[in-house]
Coordinates of N, CA and C in Angstrom, one line a residue:
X1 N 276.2 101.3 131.2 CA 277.7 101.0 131.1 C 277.9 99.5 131.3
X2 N 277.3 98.9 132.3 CA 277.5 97.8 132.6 C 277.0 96.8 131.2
X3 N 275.7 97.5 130.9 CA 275.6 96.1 129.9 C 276.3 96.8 128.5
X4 N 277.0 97.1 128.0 CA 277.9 97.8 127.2 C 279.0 97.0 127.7
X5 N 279.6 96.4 128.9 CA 280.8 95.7 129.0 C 280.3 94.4 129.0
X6 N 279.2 94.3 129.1 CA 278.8 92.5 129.0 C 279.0 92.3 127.5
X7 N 278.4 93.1 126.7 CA 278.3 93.4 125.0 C 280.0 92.9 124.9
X8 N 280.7 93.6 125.0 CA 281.8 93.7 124.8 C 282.6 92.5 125.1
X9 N 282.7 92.0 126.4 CA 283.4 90.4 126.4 C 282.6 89.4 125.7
X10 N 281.3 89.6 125.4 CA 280.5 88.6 125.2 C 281.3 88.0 123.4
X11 N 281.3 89.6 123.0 CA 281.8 89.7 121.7 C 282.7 89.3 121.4
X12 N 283.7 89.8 122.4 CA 285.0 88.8 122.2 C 285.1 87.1 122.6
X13 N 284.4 87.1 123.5 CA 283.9 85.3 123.6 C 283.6 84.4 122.7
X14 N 282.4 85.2 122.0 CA 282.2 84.8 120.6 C 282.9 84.7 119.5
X15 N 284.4 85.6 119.8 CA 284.8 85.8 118.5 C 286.0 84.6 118.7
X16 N 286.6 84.3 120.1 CA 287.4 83.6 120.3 C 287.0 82.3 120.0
X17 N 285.3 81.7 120.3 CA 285.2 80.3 120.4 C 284.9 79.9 119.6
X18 N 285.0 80.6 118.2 CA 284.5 80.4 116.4 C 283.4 80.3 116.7
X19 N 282.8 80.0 115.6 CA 281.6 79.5 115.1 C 280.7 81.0 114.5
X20 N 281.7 81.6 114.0 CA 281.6 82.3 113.4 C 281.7 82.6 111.9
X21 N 281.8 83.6 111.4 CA 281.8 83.6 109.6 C 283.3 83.4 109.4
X22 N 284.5 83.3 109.9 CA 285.4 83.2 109.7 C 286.7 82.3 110.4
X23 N 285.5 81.1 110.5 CA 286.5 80.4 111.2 C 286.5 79.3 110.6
X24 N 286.5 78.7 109.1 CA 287.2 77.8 108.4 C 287.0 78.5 106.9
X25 N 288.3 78.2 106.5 CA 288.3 78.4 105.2 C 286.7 78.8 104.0
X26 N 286.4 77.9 104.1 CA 285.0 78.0 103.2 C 284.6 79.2 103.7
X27 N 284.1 79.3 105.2 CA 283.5 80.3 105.3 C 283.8 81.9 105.8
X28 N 285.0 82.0 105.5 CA 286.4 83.2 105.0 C 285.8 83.0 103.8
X29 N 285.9 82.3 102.6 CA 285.9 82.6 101.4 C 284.1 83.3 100.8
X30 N 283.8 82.8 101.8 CA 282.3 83.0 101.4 C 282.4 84.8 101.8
X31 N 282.7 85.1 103.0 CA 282.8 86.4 103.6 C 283.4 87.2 102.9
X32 N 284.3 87.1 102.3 CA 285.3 87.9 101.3 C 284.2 88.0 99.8
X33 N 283.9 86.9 99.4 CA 283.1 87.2 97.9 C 282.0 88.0 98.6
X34 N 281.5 88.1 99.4 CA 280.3 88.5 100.4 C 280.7 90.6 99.9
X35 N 281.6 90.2 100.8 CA 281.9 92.1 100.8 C 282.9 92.2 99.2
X36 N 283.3 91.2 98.2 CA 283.0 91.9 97.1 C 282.4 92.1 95.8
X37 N 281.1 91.4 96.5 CA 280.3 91.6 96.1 C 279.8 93.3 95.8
X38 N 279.7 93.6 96.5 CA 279.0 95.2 97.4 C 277.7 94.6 97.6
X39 N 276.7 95.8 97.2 CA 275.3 95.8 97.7 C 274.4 94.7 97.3
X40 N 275.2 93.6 96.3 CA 274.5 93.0 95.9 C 274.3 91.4 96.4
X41 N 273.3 90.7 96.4 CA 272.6 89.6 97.6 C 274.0 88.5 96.5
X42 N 274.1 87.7 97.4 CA 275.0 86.3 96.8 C 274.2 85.2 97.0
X43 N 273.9 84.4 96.0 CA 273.2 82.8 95.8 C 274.0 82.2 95.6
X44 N 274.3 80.9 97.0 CA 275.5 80.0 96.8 C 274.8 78.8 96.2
X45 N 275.8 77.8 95.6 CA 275.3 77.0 94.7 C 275.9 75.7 94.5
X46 N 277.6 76.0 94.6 CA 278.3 74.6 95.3 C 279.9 75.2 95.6
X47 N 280.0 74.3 96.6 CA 281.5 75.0 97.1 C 282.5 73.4 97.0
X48 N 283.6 73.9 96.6 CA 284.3 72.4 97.0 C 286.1 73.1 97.5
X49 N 286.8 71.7 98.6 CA 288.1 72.1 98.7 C 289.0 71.3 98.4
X50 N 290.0 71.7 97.9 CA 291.2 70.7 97.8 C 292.2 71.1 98.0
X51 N 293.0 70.1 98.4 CA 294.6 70.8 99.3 C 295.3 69.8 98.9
X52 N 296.5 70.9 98.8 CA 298.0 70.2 98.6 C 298.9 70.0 99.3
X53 N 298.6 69.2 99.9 CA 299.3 69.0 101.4 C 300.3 69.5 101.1
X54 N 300.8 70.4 102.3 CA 301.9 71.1 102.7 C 302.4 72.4 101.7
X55 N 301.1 73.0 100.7 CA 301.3 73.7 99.9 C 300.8 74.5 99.7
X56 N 299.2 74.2 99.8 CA 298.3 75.2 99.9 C 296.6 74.8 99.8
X57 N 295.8 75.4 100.4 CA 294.5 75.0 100.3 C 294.0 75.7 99.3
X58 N 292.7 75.2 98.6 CA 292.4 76.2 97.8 C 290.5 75.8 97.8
X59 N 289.5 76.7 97.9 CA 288.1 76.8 97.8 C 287.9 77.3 96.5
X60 N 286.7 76.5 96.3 CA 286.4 76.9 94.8 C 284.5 77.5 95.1
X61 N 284.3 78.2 95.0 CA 282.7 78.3 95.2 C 282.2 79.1 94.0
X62 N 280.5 78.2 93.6 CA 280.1 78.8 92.2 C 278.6 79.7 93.1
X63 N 278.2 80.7 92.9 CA 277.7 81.4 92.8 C 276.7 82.5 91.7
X64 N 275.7 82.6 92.1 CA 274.9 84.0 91.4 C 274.9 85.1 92.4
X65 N 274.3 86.2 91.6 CA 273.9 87.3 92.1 C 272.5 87.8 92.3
X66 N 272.3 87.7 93.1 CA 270.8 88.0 93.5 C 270.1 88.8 92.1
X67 N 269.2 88.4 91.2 CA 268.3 88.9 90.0 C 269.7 88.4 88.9
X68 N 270.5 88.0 88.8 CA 271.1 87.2 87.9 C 270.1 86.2 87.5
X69 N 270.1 85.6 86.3 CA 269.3 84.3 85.7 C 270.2 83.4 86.6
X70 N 269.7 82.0 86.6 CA 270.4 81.2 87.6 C 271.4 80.3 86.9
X71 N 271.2 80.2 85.1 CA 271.8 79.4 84.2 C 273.2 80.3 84.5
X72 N 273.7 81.4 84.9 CA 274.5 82.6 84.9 C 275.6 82.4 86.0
X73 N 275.6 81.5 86.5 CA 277.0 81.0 87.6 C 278.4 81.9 87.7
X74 N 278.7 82.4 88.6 CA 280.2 82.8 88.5 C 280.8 81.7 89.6
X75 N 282.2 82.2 89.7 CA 283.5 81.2 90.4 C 283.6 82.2 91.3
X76 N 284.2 81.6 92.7 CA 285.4 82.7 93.4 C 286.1 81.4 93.8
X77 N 287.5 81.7 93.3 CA 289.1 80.9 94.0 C 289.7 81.8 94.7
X78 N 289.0 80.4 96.2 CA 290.3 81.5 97.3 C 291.6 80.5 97.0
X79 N 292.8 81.3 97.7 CA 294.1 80.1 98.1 C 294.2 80.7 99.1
X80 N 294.7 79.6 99.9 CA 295.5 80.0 100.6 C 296.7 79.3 101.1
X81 N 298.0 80.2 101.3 CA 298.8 79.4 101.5 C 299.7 78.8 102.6
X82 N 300.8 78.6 102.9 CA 300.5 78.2 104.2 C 300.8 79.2 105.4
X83 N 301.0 79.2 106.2 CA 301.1 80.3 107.7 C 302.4 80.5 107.8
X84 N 302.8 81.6 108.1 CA 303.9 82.3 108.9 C 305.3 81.2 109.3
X85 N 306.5 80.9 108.6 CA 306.9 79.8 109.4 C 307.3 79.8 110.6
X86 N 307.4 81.4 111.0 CA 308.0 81.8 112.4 C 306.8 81.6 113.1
X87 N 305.5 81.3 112.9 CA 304.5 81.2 113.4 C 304.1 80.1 114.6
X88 N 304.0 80.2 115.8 CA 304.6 79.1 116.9 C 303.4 78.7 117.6
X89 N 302.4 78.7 117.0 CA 300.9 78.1 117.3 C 300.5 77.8 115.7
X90 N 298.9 76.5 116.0 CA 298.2 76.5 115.0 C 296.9 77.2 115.2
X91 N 297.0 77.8 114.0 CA 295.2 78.7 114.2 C 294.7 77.8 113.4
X92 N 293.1 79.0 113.5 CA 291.9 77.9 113.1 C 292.0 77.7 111.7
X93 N 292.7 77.8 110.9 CA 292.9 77.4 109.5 C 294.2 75.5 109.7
X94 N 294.5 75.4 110.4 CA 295.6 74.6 110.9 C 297.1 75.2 110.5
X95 N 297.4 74.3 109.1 CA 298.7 74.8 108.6 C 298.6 76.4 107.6
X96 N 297.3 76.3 107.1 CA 297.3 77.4 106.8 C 297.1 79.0 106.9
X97 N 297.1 79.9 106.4 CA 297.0 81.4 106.8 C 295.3 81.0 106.8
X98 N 295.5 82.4 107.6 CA 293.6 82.5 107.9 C 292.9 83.1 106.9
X99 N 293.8 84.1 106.2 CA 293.2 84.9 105.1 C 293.4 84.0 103.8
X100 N 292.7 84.1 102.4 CA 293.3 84.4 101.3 C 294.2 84.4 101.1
X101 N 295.2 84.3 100.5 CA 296.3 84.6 99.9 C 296.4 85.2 98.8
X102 N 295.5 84.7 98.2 CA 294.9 85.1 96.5 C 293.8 84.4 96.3
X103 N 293.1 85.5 95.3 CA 291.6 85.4 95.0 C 291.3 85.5 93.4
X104 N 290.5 84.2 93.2 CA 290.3 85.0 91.7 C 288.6 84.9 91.5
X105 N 287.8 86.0 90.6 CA 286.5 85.6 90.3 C 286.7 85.6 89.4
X106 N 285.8 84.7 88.2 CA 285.5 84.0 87.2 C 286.9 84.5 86.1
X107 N 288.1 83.8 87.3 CA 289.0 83.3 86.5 C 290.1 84.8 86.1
X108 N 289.7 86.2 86.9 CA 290.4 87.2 87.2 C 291.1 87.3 88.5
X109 N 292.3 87.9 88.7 CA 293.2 87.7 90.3 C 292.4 88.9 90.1
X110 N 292.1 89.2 91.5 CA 291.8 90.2 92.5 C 292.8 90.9 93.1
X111 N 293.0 92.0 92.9 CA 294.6 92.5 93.1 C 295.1 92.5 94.7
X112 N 295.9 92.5 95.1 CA 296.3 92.0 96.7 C 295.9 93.3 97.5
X113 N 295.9 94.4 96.7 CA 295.5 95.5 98.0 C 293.8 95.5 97.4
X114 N 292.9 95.3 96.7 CA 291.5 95.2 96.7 C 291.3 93.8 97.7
X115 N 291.9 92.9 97.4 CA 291.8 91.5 98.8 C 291.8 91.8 99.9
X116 N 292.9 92.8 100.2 CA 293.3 93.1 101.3 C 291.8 93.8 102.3
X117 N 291.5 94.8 101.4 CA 290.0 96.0 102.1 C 289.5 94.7 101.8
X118 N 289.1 93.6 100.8 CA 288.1 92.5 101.0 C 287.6 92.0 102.3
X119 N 289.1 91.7 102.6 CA 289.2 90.7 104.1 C 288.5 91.7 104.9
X120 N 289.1 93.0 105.0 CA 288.9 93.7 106.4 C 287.5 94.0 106.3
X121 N 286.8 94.5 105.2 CA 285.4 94.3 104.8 C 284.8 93.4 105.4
X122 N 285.0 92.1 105.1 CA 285.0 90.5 105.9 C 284.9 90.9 107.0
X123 N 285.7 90.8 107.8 CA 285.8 90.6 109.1 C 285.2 92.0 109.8
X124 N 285.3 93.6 109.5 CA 284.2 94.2 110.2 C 282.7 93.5 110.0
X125 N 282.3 93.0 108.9 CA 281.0 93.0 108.9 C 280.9 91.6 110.1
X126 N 281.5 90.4 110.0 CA 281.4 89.6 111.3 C 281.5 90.1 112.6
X127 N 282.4 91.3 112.9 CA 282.4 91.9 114.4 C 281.2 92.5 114.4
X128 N 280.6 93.2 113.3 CA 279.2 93.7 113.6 C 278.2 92.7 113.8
X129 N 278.0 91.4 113.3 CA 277.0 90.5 113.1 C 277.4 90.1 115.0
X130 N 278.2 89.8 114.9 CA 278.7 89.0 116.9 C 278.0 89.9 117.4
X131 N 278.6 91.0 117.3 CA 278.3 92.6 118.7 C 276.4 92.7 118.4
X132 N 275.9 92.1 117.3 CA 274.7 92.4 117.0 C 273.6 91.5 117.8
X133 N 274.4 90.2 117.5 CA 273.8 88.5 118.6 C 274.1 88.8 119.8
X134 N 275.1 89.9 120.2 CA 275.3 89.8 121.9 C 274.3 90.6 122.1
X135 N 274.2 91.5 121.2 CA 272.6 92.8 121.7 C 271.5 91.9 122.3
X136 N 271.3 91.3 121.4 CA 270.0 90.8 120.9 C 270.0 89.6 121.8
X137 N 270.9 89.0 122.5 CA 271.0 88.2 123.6 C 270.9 88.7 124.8
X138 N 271.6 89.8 124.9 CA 271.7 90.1 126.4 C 269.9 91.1 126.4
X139 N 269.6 91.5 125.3 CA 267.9 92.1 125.4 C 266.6 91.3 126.1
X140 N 267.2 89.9 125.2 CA 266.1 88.8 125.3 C 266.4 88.7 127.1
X141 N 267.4 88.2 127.2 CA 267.3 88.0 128.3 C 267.2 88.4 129.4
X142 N 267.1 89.9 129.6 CA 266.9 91.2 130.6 C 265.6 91.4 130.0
X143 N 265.0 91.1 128.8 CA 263.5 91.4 129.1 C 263.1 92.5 128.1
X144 N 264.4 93.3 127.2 CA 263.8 94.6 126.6 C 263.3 94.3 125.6

């Protein structure tokens, strides 16, 4: 039980102090094409951002598919836009939302409720990857 509660803060420690898959833009966008992807492996290739101050950020990342030819590039456009105005802190995006706002691959919107299971896709699979490094931490270190 006890190391089951170490698991557990550790996880959330982790999840609070970033440095995780979802704690700047790029690497949200990468996590989202990740899980819509499905089963299939992603080859990143070049990512770029540009923002419009006070409007909206936007990631562009070119990509293959794992056994794709590599001449065979796709796009994913995240946006995102800005946060909550009633919003009375800055998160780790700064001015902007943490998620997506809108997504497009090779130049198709991704409909807002497929985005939506995208993100949450996203982000279980990061709480599994943390809770997985706290295992495998707290193992090493007790010796199992």
């Amino acid at each position: 039980m006890r190391k089951w509660m170490i698991v557990a803060i550790s996880g959330m420690l982790s999840a609070c102090s970033g440095g995780h898959n979802l704690d700047s833009p790029l690497k949200t966008c990468k996590a989202v094409t990740v899980a819509l992807a499905g089963d299939k492996g992603v080859v990143w290739h070049s990512e770029q951002q540009t923002e419009q101050k006070g409007v909206q950020l936007q990631v562009t990342l070119e990509f293959a598919l794992e056994g794709q030819p590599s001449n065979e590039l796709s796009q994913a456009v995240c946006i995102y836009g800005l946060s909550s105005p009633d919003m009375d802190y800055r998160n780790a995006m700064g001015e902007y939302a943490n998620t997506p706002t809108e997504m497009m691959i090779n130049g198709m919107a991704i409909p807002a409720s497929d985005l939506v299971q995208a993100i949450n896709l996203a982000t279980a699979n990061t709480a599994k990857a943390i809770s997985q490094k706290a295992v495998e931490t707290i193992n090493e270190k007790s010796g199992y």
